[in-house]
Amino acid sequence: MMTQVETTVHYDNGYEEEYMLQEDEWDRDMLLDPAWEQQQRKTFTAWCNSHLRKAGTQIENIEEDFRNGLKLMLLLEVISGERLPKPDRGKMRFHKIANVNKALDFITSKGVKLVSIGAEETSAKEGLLLWCQRKTAPYRNVNVQNFHVSWKDGLAFCALIHRHRPDLLDYSKLNKDDPLGNLNLAFDIAEKHLDIPKMLDAEDIINTPKPDERAIMTYVSCFYHAFAGAEQAETAANRICKVLGVNQENEKMMEEYERLASELLEWIRRTTPWLENRTPEKTMAEMQRKLEDFRDYRRQHKPPKVQEKCQLEINFNTLQTKLRISNRPAFMPSEGKMVSDIASAWQGLEQAEKGYEEWLLTEIRRLERLDHLAEKFRQKATNHENWASGKELILSQKDYETATLTEIRALLRKHEAFESDLAAHQDRVEQIAAIAQELNELDYHDVAAVNQRCQSICDLWDKLGTLTQKRRESLERTDKLLETIDQLFLEFAKRSAPFNNWMEGAMEDLQDMFIVHTTEEVQSLIAAHEQFKATLPEADAERQAIMGIHSEVQKISQSYGIKANIINPYSTITIEELLNKWEKVKKLVPQRDGALQEEMARQHAHERLRRQFAAQANLIGPWIQARMEEIGRCSLEIGGALEDQMTQLKQFEHVIVAYKPNVDKLEGDHQLIQESLVFDNKHTNYTMEHIRVGWELLLTTIARTINEIETQILTRDAKGISQQQMNEFRSSFNHFDRKKNGAMETDDFRACLISMGYDLGEVEFARIMMLVDPNATGIVSFQSFIDFMTRETADTDTAEQVVASFRILATDKPYILVEELRRELPPEQAEYCIMRMPPYAGPGAPPGALDYTAFSTALYGESDL
């Protein structure tokens, strides 16, 4: 259909004067033309028959057929749609006059004047002419200025038909020089397809200088009435399409919400058990893999879900706003998929996530300590087992049974030295048992092997103690046989054993592994090492003394030529062993120095990581807080337009998105700190978790605030609320939002309404509270307040309007047919209605009739389909 153009054509004054003179000449010629009266009769007869055939009758001759007044009364009933008084059925002249008078009285009762041309007829003529001008304005070669010569070429009739029914003719193929063909085409189409009887002959119009104005006007009025109904149906169809379009868009949003909600809830359902699983792994590598998986979750998997959750809430709020402003019932998601359900599930996810990373790091520290203790246990157990090797056999010997007195006494002294050595090893056995016990308490993964080895050491230790006691008892029984002793050997044995134990302890300490996390702890180890080095001169003096004893033994042995006595009978420790251990101690000291310095350097590196992280975190944390405050201030501003706020918020959003690399870099530094097993940072109060939570809250807040402004704009525009009204609403709300948390309490809301001129009684206030706080929470949100004020000040469409539109398409029937829907509506909207309309249950309906009233009321939540 061609685009309608509102156009009225005017001529200059000179042309109008010339035209009026021509009109006068035409009128004189017409009154003298005998064909004029015949054309008038023909036109009026055709017009009357166009109405009478609806009642199943017609007329042939106006004077004769209207003489008795019966068909005249019938014509008036068809035109008016009202019943006239019962006609007289007699054939007498007074019966006919009575019927004609009844018809004339009815016409007079409707305010119609039967003489001359009054202002009403002139107005109607001008209105019809203007309608014709507007409808035909876009068409070439058509210029409707009157109801006579403007129609002679037939193009104006064809333009009217094409404007409303372009399917009936192709206007582009018409020729202005073929008026006869144009007129006949228009009249034939009107009679065949538009139910407009042929009132004029094309030849009469062409051959007359000025066609009869009343005849043309009568004919054109039939086109007007034919197309007026079509335009009414088109308007009704457009209104229905608009309503259905809103519904279809809303349903798409509902389906999208359901899909996104299902996917998000499924992801939460899969992820939460993983975060709740706190079953520790057996090794450090396995626990570190868990930590890496958690990092991937925080950096890659969760951030998109945070955005999806926020977008889901935004879509839900936008949908509810659209439903509210179009008078549709609120959207109720499937069971378990409400925004509150998603928020609850998300809260469960974050509750499961809370502490998970700390647990992982604690477990890694525990496993680190376990590995350290296990290695320490292995070292001490190996040293003790090496010492205890062969001792059981020695203690089980019965060499005292064949020994001489000197040898017996020597054996006794040797046993005393062994007892001293045995007592010195008591502490080591206890250390081994303590380490094993700690490994048990820390749930070491190979604790069974540790316990078995520890039990073996303890069993042997107990056995050695028993054998030692028995051997002492045996030696003491022969003590009376002992008279002499080599004091020098005894002195060597007594001094060399403690010195040997000291060196063994020193070697263990120098080789002992350590685990530290701060420079202070390293400095403590260095201080202890320096204290140890301070004892070396004293130990060296003891070494020289023992060597002096050994030299004296050599001298005495050489003096008396006793080669056998070079071996100390009281000690298993040789001078070579002591010297070798001393050299090893001297080598271990600088090695220990190097290890401690290397650890100090590592801790300094850790401190640099701490300071690097703290420097960024101390900037990012306040930056996030500052942006939150800016967003809060922007949402409270009143003076500017909502679009200005939207622009400012979009700028904030752009700045926030551009800041994301700073947070990512901080995540990288945080990972380096974790990989270095650094667990504290005294240089900042911000942890990575603080930054993550703040960043996610910032993203969510800016998105939600933008959505709130979009919703306000949508509400304002859809409901016709002015910017000034919206600012007044926001100003009033902000004033009574005492806690500045986006909500008013009940008493504050009452005060707010009073300030806006509401005269509130308790009943009326209770009614309003049911609207703005249906769940009786005691608070009124900003959106609820805006919705209420919008309903109070804006007009809305209704189900009754949609019902009325369907009634037009159904030609006043209480039901509508499938073919009518498909004829009047676009295919998509027609099928939408056919799929959802319930069958019509009223009487007299044909099969397949649909109930458009139930369908329309269901659209607005007033009934259920």
Tab-separated table of N, CA, C and O in Angstrom, residues 267-317:
chain	number	residue	atom	x	y	z
A	267	TRP	N	25.319	-25.228	36.234
A	267	TRP	CA	26.740	-24.988	36.500
A	267	TRP	C	26.995	-24.900	38.009
A	267	TRP	O	27.974	-25.471	38.506
A	268	ILE	N	26.126	-24.203	38.715
A	268	ILE	CA	26.277	-24.102	40.176
A	268	ILE	C	26.145	-25.488	40.813
A	268	ILE	O	26.901	-25.855	41.716
A	269	ARG	N	25.171	-26.273	40.303
A	269	ARG	CA	24.956	-27.615	40.855
A	269	ARG	C	26.195	-28.501	40.659
A	269	ARG	O	26.555	-29.287	41.537
A	270	ARG	N	26.851	-28.352	39.518
A	270	ARG	CA	28.052	-29.155	39.266
A	270	ARG	C	29.245	-28.651	40.058
A	270	ARG	O	30.089	-29.442	40.488
A	271	THR	N	29.335	-27.330	40.225
A	271	THR	CA	30.539	-26.731	40.803
A	271	THR	C	30.556	-26.791	42.327
A	271	THR	O	31.618	-27.003	42.938
A	272	THR	N	29.395	-26.614	42.955
A	272	THR	CA	29.348	-26.532	44.425
A	272	THR	C	29.935	-27.772	45.110
A	272	THR	O	30.749	-27.638	46.042
A	273	PRO	N	29.554	-29.009	44.711
A	273	PRO	CA	30.151	-30.180	45.378
A	273	PRO	C	31.671	-30.211	45.261
A	273	PRO	O	32.366	-30.656	46.177
A	274	TRP	N	32.196	-29.743	44.126
A	274	TRP	CA	33.648	-29.714	43.963
A	274	TRP	C	34.294	-28.784	44.993
A	274	TRP	O	35.334	-29.115	45.569
A	275	LEU	N	33.664	-27.619	45.237
A	275	LEU	CA	34.210	-26.683	46.227
A	275	LEU	C	33.988	-27.170	47.655
A	275	LEU	O	34.723	-26.790	48.569
A	276	GLU	N	32.944	-27.971	47.862
A	276	GLU	CA	32.659	-28.478	49.204
A	276	GLU	C	33.539	-29.668	49.569
A	276	GLU	O	33.645	-30.029	50.739
A	277	ASN	N	34.151	-30.282	48.583
A	277	ASN	CA	34.984	-31.467	48.838
A	277	ASN	C	36.308	-31.026	49.447
A	277	ASN	O	37.162	-30.450	48.775
A	278	ARG	N	36.490	-31.289	50.706
A	278	ARG	CA	37.726	-30.917	51.402
A	278	ARG	C	38.562	-32.168	51.735
A	278	ARG	O	39.266	-32.193	52.750
A	279	THR	N	38.449	-33.190	50.901
A	279	THR	CA	39.247	-34.403	51.127
A	279	THR	C	40.680	-34.135	50.693
A	279	THR	O	40.947	-33.867	49.524
A	280	PRO	N	41.644	-34.190	51.604
A	280	PRO	CA	43.029	-33.860	51.251
A	280	PRO	C	43.676	-34.964	50.414
A	280	PRO	O	43.336	-36.136	50.515
A	281	GLU	N	44.609	-34.563	49.573
A	281	GLU	CA	45.404	-35.518	48.797
A	281	GLU	C	46.607	-35.956	49.624
A	281	GLU	O	46.933	-35.365	50.647
A	282	LYS	N	47.307	-36.986	49.122
A	282	LYS	CA	48.407	-37.560	49.897
A	282	LYS	C	49.725	-36.853	49.666
A	282	LYS	O	50.617	-36.924	50.508
A	283	THR	N	49.868	-36.199	48.515
A	283	THR	CA	51.160	-35.607	48.185
A	283	THR	C	51.013	-34.130	47.896
A	283	THR	O	49.934	-33.624	47.583
A	284	MET	N	52.170	-33.427	47.964
A	284	MET	CA	52.218	-32.000	47.666
A	284	MET	C	51.812	-31.730	46.222
A	284	MET	O	51.074	-30.794	45.922
A	285	ALA	N	52.290	-32.549	45.279
A	285	ALA	CA	52.001	-32.332	43.862
A	285	ALA	C	50.504	-32.394	43.600
A	285	ALA	O	49.954	-31.581	42.838
A	286	GLU	N	49.822	-33.343	44.218
A	286	GLU	CA	48.384	-33.483	44.016
A	286	GLU	C	47.625	-32.287	44.587
A	286	GLU	O	46.675	-31.779	43.983
A	287	MET	N	48.057	-31.819	45.766
A	287	MET	CA	47.400	-30.653	46.363
A	287	MET	C	47.665	-29.386	45.548
A	287	MET	O	46.800	-28.523	45.409
A	288	GLN	N	48.874	-29.262	44.987
A	288	GLN	CA	49.181	-28.091	44.163
A	288	GLN	C	48.366	-28.107	42.866
A	288	GLN	O	47.979	-27.060	42.356
A	289	ARG	N	48.079	-29.304	42.340
A	289	ARG	CA	47.197	-29.388	41.179
A	289	ARG	C	45.793	-28.898	41.528
A	289	ARG	O	45.135	-28.225	40.742
A	290	LYS	N	45.343	-29.260	42.740
A	290	LYS	CA	44.039	-28.758	43.198
A	290	LYS	C	44.049	-27.225	43.283
A	290	LYS	O	43.078	-26.564	42.905
A	291	LEU	N	45.137	-26.657	43.783
A	291	LEU	CA	45.237	-25.212	43.905
A	291	LEU	C	45.204	-24.559	42.525
A	291	LEU	O	44.558	-23.533	42.318
A	292	GLU	N	45.892	-25.168	41.556
A	292	GLU	CA	45.895	-24.631	40.207
A	292	GLU	C	44.499	-24.715	39.581
A	292	GLU	O	44.053	-23.799	38.877
A	293	ASP	N	43.793	-25.820	39.841
A	293	ASP	CA	42.409	-25.940	39.356
A	293	ASP	C	41.534	-24.840	39.938
A	293	ASP	O	40.676	-24.271	39.249
A	294	PHE	N	41.747	-24.529	41.211
A	294	PHE	CA	40.953	-23.476	41.850
A	294	PHE	C	41.282	-22.118	41.244
A	294	PHE	O	40.395	-21.285	41.044
A	295	ARG	N	42.576	-21.896	40.928
A	295	ARG	CA	42.936	-20.624	40.293
A	295	ARG	C	42.245	-20.493	38.926
A	295	ARG	O	41.755	-19.429	38.569
A	296	ASP	N	42.247	-21.588	38.158
A	296	ASP	CA	41.554	-21.560	36.861
A	296	ASP	C	40.076	-21.241	37.047
A	296	ASP	O	39.480	-20.490	36.262
A	297	TYR	N	39.482	-21.811	38.077
A	297	TYR	CA	38.062	-21.554	38.367
A	297	TYR	C	37.831	-20.075	38.652
A	297	TYR	O	36.905	-19.472	38.106
A	298	ARG	N	38.669	-19.477	39.491
A	298	ARG	CA	38.474	-18.081	39.879
A	298	ARG	C	38.735	-17.119	38.723
A	298	ARG	O	38.069	-16.099	38.581
A	299	ARG	N	39.736	-17.447	37.877
A	299	ARG	CA	40.130	-16.507	36.834
A	299	ARG	C	39.409	-16.736	35.514
A	299	ARG	O	39.202	-15.797	34.752
A	300	GLN	N	39.027	-17.976	35.211
A	300	GLN	CA	38.471	-18.283	33.903
A	300	GLN	C	37.003	-18.691	33.953
A	300	GLN	O	36.198	-18.240	33.143
A	301	HIS	N	36.660	-19.571	34.896
A	301	HIS	CA	35.322	-20.162	34.882
A	301	HIS	C	34.276	-19.309	35.612
A	301	HIS	O	33.143	-19.186	35.139
A	302	LYS	N	34.645	-18.732	36.751
A	302	LYS	CA	33.647	-18.000	37.528
A	302	LYS	C	33.300	-16.624	36.960
A	302	LYS	O	32.113	-16.267	36.911
A	303	PRO	N	34.298	-15.796	36.508
A	303	PRO	CA	33.938	-14.448	36.041
A	303	PRO	C	32.834	-14.412	34.990
A	303	PRO	O	31.914	-13.601	35.095
A	304	PRO	N	32.833	-15.304	33.951
A	304	PRO	CA	31.696	-15.270	33.008
A	304	PRO	C	30.370	-15.584	33.685
A	304	PRO	O	29.331	-15.043	33.304
A	305	LYS	N	30.402	-16.457	34.695
A	305	LYS	CA	29.157	-16.811	35.387
A	305	LYS	C	28.650	-15.649	36.237
A	305	LYS	O	27.443	-15.478	36.409
A	306	VAL	N	29.587	-14.857	36.797
A	306	VAL	CA	29.181	-13.651	37.536
A	306	VAL	C	28.434	-12.702	36.592
A	306	VAL	O	27.384	-12.147	36.925
A	307	GLN	N	28.981	-12.538	35.373
A	307	GLN	CA	28.316	-11.678	34.395
A	307	GLN	C	26.961	-12.255	33.987
A	307	GLN	O	25.986	-11.523	33.829
A	308	GLU	N	26.903	-13.600	33.799
A	308	GLU	CA	25.631	-14.217	33.425
A	308	GLU	C	24.588	-14.002	34.515
A	308	GLU	O	23.422	-13.702	34.221
A	309	LYS	N	24.985	-14.170	35.777
A	309	LYS	CA	24.037	-13.981	36.878
A	309	LYS	C	23.533	-12.539	36.898
A	309	LYS	O	22.332	-12.291	37.046
A	310	CYS	N	24.443	-11.601	36.734
A	310	CYS	CA	24.046	-10.192	36.730
A	310	CYS	C	23.118	-9.911	35.548
A	310	CYS	O	22.088	-9.248	35.692
A	311	GLN	N	23.480	-10.432	34.361
A	311	GLN	CA	22.651	-10.210	33.176
A	311	GLN	C	21.288	-10.842	33.343
A	311	GLN	O	20.271	-10.304	32.876
A	312	LEU	N	21.251	-12.000	34.009
A	312	LEU	CA	19.981	-12.681	34.240
A	312	LEU	C	19.063	-11.813	35.099
A	312	LEU	O	17.869	-11.672	34.812
A	313	GLU	N	19.618	-11.214	36.150
A	313	GLU	CA	18.816	-10.334	37.010
A	313	GLU	C	18.327	-9.108	36.220
A	313	GLU	O	17.189	-8.670	36.375
A	314	ILE	N	19.232	-8.576	35.379
A	314	ILE	CA	18.866	-7.408	34.576
A	314	ILE	C	17.730	-7.770	33.618
A	314	ILE	O	16.743	-7.040	33.472
A	315	ASN	N	17.867	-8.930	32.926
A	315	ASN	CA	16.819	-9.363	31.996
A	315	ASN	C	15.498	-9.559	32.722
A	315	ASN	O	14.425	-9.199	32.209
A	316	PHE	N	15.560	-10.137	33.922
A	316	PHE	CA	14.344	-10.380	34.702
A	316	PHE	C	13.671	-9.050	35.057
A	316	PHE	O	12.456	-8.889	34.882
A	317	ASN	N	14.479	-8.090	35.534
A	317	ASN	CA	13.909	-6.789	35.913
A	317	ASN	C	13.336	-6.063	34.704
A	317	ASN	O	12.260	-5.454	34.771
